[in-house]
PDB file of C-alpha atoms and ligand atoms in Angstrom:
ATOM      1  CA  MET A  48       0.000   0.000   0.000  1.00 63.00           C
ATOM      2  CA  SER A  49       1.292   3.481  -0.823  1.00 68.00           C
ATOM      3  CA  ARG A  50       2.185   5.958   1.907  1.00 67.00           C
ATOM      4  CA  GLU A  51      -0.769   8.175   0.908  1.00 73.00           C
ATOM      5  CA  ALA A  52      -3.259   5.298   0.874  1.00 77.00           C
ATOM      6  CA  ALA A  53      -2.078   4.043   4.288  1.00 73.00           C
ATOM      7  CA  ALA A  54      -2.404   7.513   5.809  1.00 75.00           C
ATOM      8  CA  GLN A  55      -5.877   8.047   4.363  1.00 79.00           C
ATOM      9  CA  GLN A  56      -7.051   4.646   5.573  1.00 77.00           C
ATOM     10  CA  PHE A  57      -5.637   5.294   9.051  1.00 74.00           C
ATOM     11  CA  TYR A  58      -7.190   8.741   9.417  1.00 72.00           C
ATOM     12  CA  ALA A  59     -10.506   7.682   7.918  1.00 73.00           C
ATOM     13  CA  ARG A  60     -10.732   4.904  10.534  1.00 72.00           C
ATOM     14  CA  TRP A  61      -9.789   7.131  13.485  1.00 73.00           C
ATOM     15  CA  ALA A  62     -11.455  10.390  12.414  1.00 74.00           C
ATOM     16  CA  ASP A  63     -14.006  10.462  15.281  1.00 76.00           C
ATOM     17  CA  LEU A  64     -11.431   9.775  17.989  1.00 73.00           C
ATOM     18  CA  TYR A  65      -8.973  12.152  16.348  1.00 69.00           C
ATOM     19  CA  ASP A  66     -11.593  14.903  16.358  1.00 72.00           C
ATOM     20  CA  VAL A  67     -12.209  14.512  20.104  1.00 74.00           C
ATOM     21  CA  LEU A  68      -8.445  14.558  20.872  1.00 77.00           C
ATOM     22  CA  ALA A  69      -7.777  17.438  18.460  1.00 73.00           C
ATOM     23  CA  ARG A  70     -10.425  19.576  20.141  1.00 77.00           C
ATOM     24  CA  SER A  71     -10.097  18.635  23.789  1.00 75.00           C
ATOM     25  CA  THR A  72      -6.442  17.780  24.586  1.00 81.00           C
ATOM     26  CA  PRO A  73      -5.499  20.216  27.375  1.00 81.00           C
ATOM     27  CA  GLY A  74      -3.209  23.009  26.176  1.00 89.00           C
ATOM     28  CA  LEU A  75      -3.576  22.158  22.500  1.00 90.00           C
ATOM     29  CA  GLY A  76      -6.009  24.997  21.794  1.00 92.00           C
ATOM     30  CA  ARG A  77      -3.464  27.486  23.135  1.00 94.00           C
ATOM     31  CA  LEU A  78      -0.753  26.030  20.872  1.00 95.00           C
ATOM     32  CA  ARG A  79      -3.072  26.237  17.885  1.00 96.00           C
ATOM     33  CA  GLY A  80      -3.662  29.874  18.785  1.00 97.00           C
ATOM     34  CA  ARG A  81       0.112  30.490  18.875  1.00 97.00           C
ATOM     35  CA  ALA A  82       0.546  28.907  15.458  1.00 98.00           C
ATOM     36  CA  ALA A  83      -2.257  31.073  14.070  1.00 98.00           C
ATOM     37  CA  ASP A  84      -0.635  34.153  15.690  1.00 98.00           C
ATOM     38  CA  ALA A  85       2.658  33.326  13.915  1.00 98.00           C
ATOM     39  CA  LEU A  86       0.829  33.984  10.631  1.00 98.00           C
ATOM     40  CA  ALA A  87       0.197  37.644  11.617  1.00 98.00           C
ATOM     41  CA  LEU A  88      -3.168  37.474   9.842  1.00 98.00           C
ATOM     42  CA  GLU A  89      -5.242  40.561   9.209  1.00 98.00           C
ATOM     43  CA  PRO A  90      -8.977  40.919   8.567  1.00 98.00           C
ATOM     44  CA  GLY A  91      -9.680  40.182   4.905  1.00 98.00           C
ATOM     45  CA  ASP A  92      -6.676  37.848   4.426  1.00 98.00           C
ATOM     46  CA  THR A  93      -6.832  34.491   2.676  1.00 98.00           C
ATOM     47  CA  VAL A  94      -5.248  31.651   4.645  1.00 98.00           C
ATOM     48  CA  VAL A  95      -4.788  28.030   3.585  1.00 98.00           C
ATOM     49  CA  GLU A  96      -4.464  25.223   6.087  1.00 98.00           C
ATOM     50  CA  MET A  97      -2.610  22.195   4.704  1.00 98.00           C
ATOM     51  CA  GLY A  98      -3.744  18.869   6.200  1.00 97.00           C
ATOM     52  CA  CYS A  99      -6.626  20.549   8.040  1.00 97.00           C
ATOM     53  CA  GLY A 100      -7.959  17.234   9.386  1.00 94.00           C
ATOM     54  CA  THR A 101     -11.239  17.620  11.282  1.00 94.00           C
ATOM     55  CA  GLY A 102     -10.905  21.409  11.354  1.00 95.00           C
ATOM     56  CA  ALA A 103      -9.597  22.109  14.867  1.00 95.00           C
ATOM     57  CA  ASN A 104      -7.634  25.151  13.605  1.00 97.00           C
ATOM     58  CA  LEU A 105     -10.474  26.622  11.581  1.00 97.00           C
ATOM     59  CA  PRO A 106     -11.979  28.718  14.424  1.00 97.00           C
ATOM     60  CA  HIS A 107      -8.547  30.231  15.167  1.00 97.00           C
ATOM     61  CA  LEU A 108      -8.044  31.170  11.525  1.00 98.00           C
ATOM     62  CA  ARG A 109     -11.629  32.359  10.968  1.00 98.00           C
ATOM     63  CA  GLU A 110     -11.424  34.576  14.042  1.00 97.00           C
ATOM     64  CA  ARG A 111      -8.268  36.278  12.708  1.00 98.00           C
ATOM     65  CA  VAL A 112      -9.307  36.871   9.079  1.00 98.00           C
ATOM     66  CA  GLY A 113     -12.867  37.845  10.034  1.00 97.00           C
ATOM     67  CA  PRO A 114     -15.996  37.401   7.949  1.00 95.00           C
ATOM     68  CA  GLU A 115     -14.435  39.345   5.045  1.00 96.00           C
ATOM     69  CA  GLY A 116     -11.404  37.025   4.846  1.00 98.00           C
ATOM     70  CA  ARG A 117     -11.175  33.479   3.486  1.00 98.00           C
ATOM     71  CA  VAL A 118     -10.061  30.216   5.047  1.00 98.00           C
ATOM     72  CA  VAL A 119      -9.323  27.171   2.872  1.00 98.00           C
ATOM     73  CA  GLY A 120      -8.693  23.768   4.433  1.00 98.00           C
ATOM     74  CA  VAL A 121      -6.862  21.163   2.335  1.00 98.00           C
ATOM     75  CA  ASP A 122      -6.770  17.464   3.221  1.00 97.00           C
ATOM     76  CA  PHE A 123      -6.712  14.196   1.305  1.00 94.00           C
ATOM     77  CA  THR A 124      -8.771  12.095   3.763  1.00 93.00           C
ATOM     78  CA  ARG A 125     -12.518  12.152   3.120  1.00 91.00           C
ATOM     79  CA  GLY A 126     -13.480  11.103   6.685  1.00 91.00           C
ATOM     80  CA  MET A 127     -11.471  13.964   8.222  1.00 92.00           C
ATOM     81  CA  LEU A 128     -12.931  16.480   5.774  1.00 95.00           C
ATOM     82  CA  ALA A 129     -16.459  15.246   6.575  1.00 94.00           C
ATOM     83  CA  ARG A 130     -15.994  16.246  10.228  1.00 93.00           C
ATOM     84  CA  ALA A 131     -14.510  19.584   9.225  1.00 96.00           C
ATOM     85  CA  ARG A 132     -17.518  20.157   6.932  1.00 97.00           C
ATOM     86  CA  ASP A 133     -19.944  19.369   9.801  1.00 96.00           C
ATOM     87  CA  ARG A 134     -18.180  21.976  11.895  1.00 95.00           C
ATOM     88  CA  ILE A 135     -18.349  24.626   9.148  1.00 97.00           C
ATOM     89  CA  GLU A 136     -22.074  23.977   8.607  1.00 97.00           C
ATOM     90  CA  ARG A 137     -22.799  24.022  12.344  1.00 96.00           C
ATOM     91  CA  GLU A 138     -21.040  27.378  12.699  1.00 95.00           C
ATOM     92  CA  GLY A 139     -22.531  28.774   9.484  1.00 96.00           C
ATOM     93  CA  TRP A 140     -19.125  29.960   8.197  1.00 96.00           C
ATOM     94  CA  ALA A 141     -19.758  31.044   4.612  1.00 96.00           C
ATOM     95  CA  ASN A 142     -16.099  32.010   4.051  1.00 97.00           C
ATOM     96  CA  VAL A 143     -14.494  28.701   5.105  1.00 98.00           C
ATOM     97  CA  HIS A 144     -13.958  26.219   2.267  1.00 98.00           C
ATOM     98  CA  LEU A 145     -12.556  22.707   2.011  1.00 98.00           C
ATOM     99  CA  VAL A 146     -10.579  21.136  -0.812  1.00 97.00           C
ATOM    100  CA  ARG A 147      -9.731  17.451  -1.119  1.00 97.00           C
ATOM    101  CA  ALA A 148      -6.183  17.405  -2.473  1.00 97.00           C
ATOM    102  CA  ASP A 149      -2.612  16.383  -1.748  1.00 97.00           C
ATOM    103  CA  ALA A 150      -1.081  19.170   0.343  1.00 98.00           C
ATOM    104  CA  ALA A 151       2.287  18.553  -1.304  1.00 96.00           C
ATOM    105  CA  GLU A 152       0.896  19.314  -4.759  1.00 96.00           C
ATOM    106  CA  VAL A 153      -2.124  21.595  -4.399  1.00 97.00           C
ATOM    107  CA  GLU A 154      -2.188  24.836  -6.417  1.00 95.00           C
ATOM    108  CA  PHE A 155      -4.398  27.925  -6.297  1.00 96.00           C
ATOM    109  CA  ARG A 156      -5.388  30.364  -9.001  1.00 95.00           C
ATOM    110  CA  GLU A 157      -4.482  33.389  -6.872  1.00 96.00           C
ATOM    111  CA  ALA A 158      -1.683  34.017  -4.405  1.00 98.00           C
ATOM    112  CA  VAL A 159      -2.653  33.552  -0.741  1.00 98.00           C
ATOM    113  CA  ASP A 160      -1.577  35.478   2.360  1.00 98.00           C
ATOM    114  CA  ALA A 161      -0.636  32.623   4.640  1.00 98.00           C
ATOM    115  CA  VAL A 162      -0.221  28.860   4.952  1.00 98.00           C
ATOM    116  CA  LEU A 163      -0.594  26.864   8.166  1.00 98.00           C
ATOM    117  CA  ALA A 164       0.351  23.209   8.718  1.00 98.00           C
ATOM    118  CA  THR A 165      -0.116  21.632  12.141  1.00 97.00           C
ATOM    119  CA  PHE A 166       1.060  18.055  12.804  1.00 94.00           C
ATOM    120  CA  VAL A 167       1.326  17.465   9.060  1.00 95.00           C
ATOM    121  CA  VAL A 168       4.913  17.865   7.779  1.00 96.00           C
ATOM    122  CA  GLY A 169       5.918  14.682   9.644  1.00 91.00           C
ATOM    123  CA  MET A 170       3.618  12.776   7.289  1.00 89.00           C
ATOM    124  CA  LEU A 171       5.092  14.109   4.058  1.00 93.00           C
ATOM    125  CA  ALA A 172       7.757  12.120   2.197  1.00 90.00           C
ATOM    126  CA  ASP A 173       9.611  15.315   1.253  1.00 96.00           C
ATOM    127  CA  PRO A 174       8.562  18.021   3.708  1.00 97.00           C
ATOM    128  CA  GLY A 175      11.298  20.421   2.566  1.00 98.00           C
ATOM    129  CA  ALA A 176       9.974  20.374  -1.003  1.00 98.00           C
ATOM    130  CA  ALA A 177       6.395  20.828   0.278  1.00 98.00           C
ATOM    131  CA  VAL A 178       7.336  23.903   2.324  1.00 98.00           C
ATOM    132  CA  ASP A 179       9.137  25.280  -0.712  1.00 98.00           C
ATOM    133  CA  ARG A 180       5.975  24.836  -2.794  1.00 98.00           C
ATOM    134  CA  TRP A 181       3.861  26.464  -0.088  1.00 98.00           C
ATOM    135  CA  ALA A 182       6.212  29.456  -0.116  1.00 98.00           C
ATOM    136  CA  ASP A 183       5.595  29.730  -3.877  1.00 98.00           C
ATOM    137  CA  LEU A 184       1.819  29.962  -3.255  1.00 98.00           C
ATOM    138  CA  LEU A 185       2.209  33.130  -1.175  1.00 98.00           C
ATOM    139  CA  ALA A 186       1.884  36.777  -2.113  1.00 98.00           C
ATOM    140  CA  PRO A 187       5.075  38.745  -1.268  1.00 97.00           C
ATOM    141  CA  GLY A 188       5.307  39.165   2.504  1.00 98.00           C
ATOM    142  CA  GLY A 189       3.072  36.139   3.127  1.00 98.00           C
ATOM    143  CA  ARG A 190       3.736  33.803   6.029  1.00 98.00           C
ATOM    144  CA  ILE A 191       3.976  30.102   6.790  1.00 98.00           C
ATOM    145  CA  ALA A 192       3.546  28.631  10.275  1.00 98.00           C
ATOM    146  CA  LEU A 193       4.353  25.055  11.294  1.00 98.00           C
ATOM    147  CA  LEU A 194       3.230  23.416  14.541  1.00 97.00           C
ATOM    148  CA  ASP A 195       4.751  19.994  15.209  1.00 96.00           C
ATOM    149  CA  ALA A 196       5.787  17.557  17.884  1.00 92.00           C
ATOM    150  CA  ALA A 197       9.136  15.716  17.802  1.00 91.00           C
ATOM    151  CA  GLN A 198      11.637  14.377  20.328  1.00 92.00           C
ATOM    152  CA  THR A 199      12.957  17.011  22.721  1.00 90.00           C
ATOM    153  CA  ALA A 200      16.643  18.014  22.650  1.00 89.00           C
ATOM    154  CA  ARG A 201      16.587  19.194  26.293  1.00 88.00           C
ATOM    155  CA  TRP A 202      18.958  17.654  28.861  1.00 86.00           C
ATOM    156  CA  PHE A 203      16.145  15.870  30.726  1.00 85.00           C
ATOM    157  CA  GLY A 204      14.861  14.504  27.417  1.00 84.00           C
ATOM    158  CA  TRP A 205      15.316  10.762  27.881  1.00 88.00           C
ATOM    159  CA  PRO A 206      12.124   9.925  29.857  1.00 89.00           C
ATOM    160  CA  VAL A 207      10.119  12.499  27.942  1.00 88.00           C
ATOM    161  CA  ASN A 208      11.273  11.066  24.618  1.00 87.00           C
ATOM    162  CA  ARG A 209      10.543   7.549  25.754  1.00 89.00           C
ATOM    163  CA  ALA A 210       6.919   8.466  26.421  1.00 87.00           C
ATOM    164  CA  PHE A 211       6.801  10.442  23.202  1.00 83.00           C
ATOM    165  CA  ARG A 212       8.020   7.458  21.162  1.00 87.00           C
ATOM    166  CA  GLY A 213       5.108   5.382  22.472  1.00 83.00           C
ATOM    167  CA  LEU A 214       2.716   8.080  21.387  1.00 83.00           C
ATOM    168  CA  VAL A 215       4.293   8.236  17.924  1.00 81.00           C
ATOM    169  CA  VAL A 216       3.971   4.472  17.456  1.00 80.00           C
ATOM    170  CA  ALA A 217       0.312   4.547  18.535  1.00 78.00           C
ATOM    171  CA  SER A 218      -0.533   7.430  16.228  1.00 76.00           C
ATOM    172  CA  SER A 219       1.439   6.443  13.103  1.00 75.00           C
ATOM    173  CA  PRO A 220      -0.291   4.955  10.096  1.00 71.00           C
ATOM    174  CA  THR A 221       1.171   1.448   9.741  1.00 66.00           C
ATOM    175  CA  GLY A 222       2.704   0.234   6.512  1.00 62.00           C
ATOM    176  CA  THR A 223       4.044   3.658   5.562  1.00 56.00           C
ATOM    177  CA  ASP A 224       7.605   4.147   4.254  1.00 56.00           C
ATOM    178  CA  GLY A 225      10.304   4.292   6.871  1.00 59.00           C
ATOM    179  CA  TYR A 226       7.904   3.899   9.781  1.00 61.00           C
ATOM    180  CA  GLU A 227       8.517   0.184  10.420  1.00 65.00           C
ATOM    181  CA  ARG A 228      11.593   0.501  12.660  1.00 71.00           C
ATOM    182  CA  ALA A 229      11.748   3.893  14.324  1.00 78.00           C
ATOM    183  CA  PRO A 230       8.867   6.159  13.332  1.00 84.00           C
ATOM    184  CA  TRP A 231      10.022   8.821  15.800  1.00 86.00           C
ATOM    185  CA  THR A 232      13.312   9.229  13.898  1.00 88.00           C
ATOM    186  CA  VAL A 233      11.460   9.645  10.607  1.00 88.00           C
ATOM    187  CA  LEU A 234       9.228  12.208  12.318  1.00 90.00           C
ATOM    188  CA  ASP A 235      12.183  14.114  13.860  1.00 93.00           C
ATOM    189  CA  ASN A 236      13.952  14.284  10.498  1.00 93.00           C
ATOM    190  CA  ARG A 237      10.867  15.490   8.648  1.00 94.00           C
ATOM    191  CA  VAL A 238      10.019  18.117  11.263  1.00 96.00           C
ATOM    192  CA  ASP A 239      13.635  19.406  11.031  1.00 97.00           C
ATOM    193  CA  ALA A 240      13.681  19.329   7.221  1.00 98.00           C
ATOM    194  CA  ALA A 241      10.496  21.412   7.033  1.00 98.00           C
ATOM    195  CA  ARG A 242      12.004  24.035   9.340  1.00 98.00           C
ATOM    196  CA  ARG A 243      15.259  24.149   7.396  1.00 98.00           C
ATOM    197  CA  ALA A 244      13.284  24.773   4.204  1.00 98.00           C
ATOM    198  CA  LEU A 245      11.220  27.502   5.874  1.00 98.00           C
ATOM    199  CA  ARG A 246      14.334  29.241   7.251  1.00 98.00           C
ATOM    200  CA  ALA A 247      15.997  29.045   3.831  1.00 98.00           C
ATOM    201  CA  ARG A 248      13.091  30.925   2.193  1.00 98.00           C
ATOM    202  CA  ALA A 249      12.142  33.346   4.979  1.00 98.00           C
ATOM    203  CA  ASP A 250      13.586  36.785   5.665  1.00 97.00           C
ATOM    204  CA  GLU A 251      12.198  36.745   9.188  1.00 96.00           C
ATOM    205  CA  THR A 252      11.410  33.754  11.423  1.00 97.00           C
ATOM    206  CA  THR A 253       9.981  33.036  14.863  1.00 97.00           C
ATOM    207  CA  HIS A 254      10.405  29.838  16.859  1.00 97.00           C
ATOM    208  CA  THR A 255       9.014  28.817  20.241  1.00 97.00           C
ATOM    209  CA  GLU A 256       9.084  25.484  22.071  1.00 96.00           C
ATOM    210  CA  HIS A 257       6.477  24.093  24.457  1.00 94.00           C
ATOM    211  CA  ALA A 258       5.580  20.946  26.394  1.00 91.00           C
ATOM    212  CA  LEU A 259       9.162  20.295  27.605  1.00 92.00           C
ATOM    213  CA  GLY A 260      10.572  21.020  24.155  1.00 93.00           C
ATOM    214  CA  VAL A 261       8.452  18.390  22.386  1.00 93.00           C
ATOM    215  CA  VAL A 262       6.174  20.867  20.619  1.00 94.00           C
ATOM    216  CA  ARG A 263       7.536  23.583  18.357  1.00 96.00           C
ATOM    217  CA  VAL A 264       5.872  26.472  16.583  1.00 98.00           C
ATOM    218  CA  THR A 265       7.900  27.987  13.755  1.00 98.00           C
ATOM    219  CA  GLY A 266       6.817  30.884  11.605  1.00 98.00           C
ATOM    220  CA  GLY A 267       8.455  32.573   8.648  1.00 98.00           C
ATOM    221  CA  ARG A 268       7.798  35.572   6.388  1.00 98.00           C
ATOM    222  CA  ILE A 269       8.496  34.961   2.716  1.00 98.00           C
ATOM    223  CA  PRO A 270       9.738  38.099   0.908  1.00 97.00           C
TER     224      PRO A 270
HETATM  225  C1  SAM B 534      -2.187  14.481  12.460  1.00 78.84           C
HETATM  226  S1  SAM B 534      -3.487  15.026  11.431  1.00 78.84           S
HETATM  227  C2  SAM B 534      -3.474  16.781  11.764  1.00 78.84           C
HETATM  228  C3  SAM B 534      -4.786  17.424  11.464  1.00 78.84           C
HETATM  229  C4  SAM B 534      -4.873  18.909  11.808  1.00 78.84           C
HETATM  230  N1  SAM B 534      -3.872  19.671  11.109  1.00 78.84           N
HETATM  231  C5  SAM B 534      -4.769  19.123  13.293  1.00 78.84           C
HETATM  232  O1  SAM B 534      -3.839  19.805  13.742  1.00 78.84           O
HETATM  233  O2  SAM B 534      -5.629  18.615  14.036  1.00 78.84           O
HETATM  234  C6  SAM B 534      -2.752  14.944   9.838  1.00 78.84           C
HETATM  235  C7  SAM B 534      -3.739  15.285   8.720  1.00 78.84           C
HETATM  236  O3  SAM B 534      -2.987  15.520   7.549  1.00 78.84           O
HETATM  237  C8  SAM B 534      -3.629  14.892   6.464  1.00 78.84           C
HETATM  238  N2  SAM B 534      -2.592  14.656   5.461  1.00 78.84           N
HETATM  239  C9  SAM B 534      -1.441  13.957   5.607  1.00 78.84           C
HETATM  240  N3  SAM B 534      -0.709  13.984   4.481  1.00 78.84           N
HETATM  241  C10 SAM B 534      -1.424  14.726   3.599  1.00 78.84           C
HETATM  242  C11 SAM B 534      -1.228  15.124   2.249  1.00 78.84           C
HETATM  243  N4  SAM B 534      -0.119  14.761   1.586  1.00 78.84           N
HETATM  244  N5  SAM B 534      -2.163  15.866   1.655  1.00 78.84           N
HETATM  245  C12 SAM B 534      -3.287  16.230   2.306  1.00 78.84           C
HETATM  246  N6  SAM B 534      -3.554  15.891   3.587  1.00 78.84           N
HETATM  247  C13 SAM B 534      -2.627  15.151   4.220  1.00 78.84           C
HETATM  248  C14 SAM B 534      -4.274  13.641   7.044  1.00 78.84           C
HETATM  249  O4  SAM B 534      -5.344  13.205   6.238  1.00 78.84           O
HETATM  250  C15 SAM B 534      -4.730  14.166   8.405  1.00 78.84           C
HETATM  251  O5  SAM B 534      -6.022  14.699   8.325  1.00 78.84           O
END
């Protein structure tokens, strides 16, 4: 099975549980807010969320661009998009749209103001190339923000990373490339590669770490 098919099957199966965790894990809403802040959105902006899942970031983005702005969620898993669509209909958000597409390849007719990806780059085979493409989608001065979890580099990291590895195994789609032996290493490398690509394109970056250094929020302005 291809990497994409395995991921879609995994997320389609766990969409309900994922939605509950994505919305109610303590502290996660605050981190989502920080990632949205790193985009420096203004009312009227157009923001694209890559790998939007069940739509847990949509309220943060909608709040910042206002009713005159536009929010577009991109995901390739139908079951995740179905939950995001329920949320949009429940809230009556006329300016929030969903697109089923591969986040590594999606294109838009017009340049956008910002791109957000939360807990997504670790799933992409070539996250550096994806970030590079996302930078190309932006109007000059647009921003990208990445929110991810990976092993901590802090001195007390060993027990934290041990627990984190268990979480990575439990939440990784099985049968995907490189995930058979040490999925946490694949994740660490992809999270780093995405940040390297963002720093290489940006003229201004921000970076904060949370949850004992496991969670990182990185933003960049693309000239
Ligand atoms: C861990 S979930 C994160 C969802 C959401 N961003 C959040 O923070 O709750 C990863 C999501 O990325 C989607 N995804 C992974 N690779 C993708 C790709 N290449 N194109 C589109 N969506 C992708 C999956 O379908 C899933 O919904």
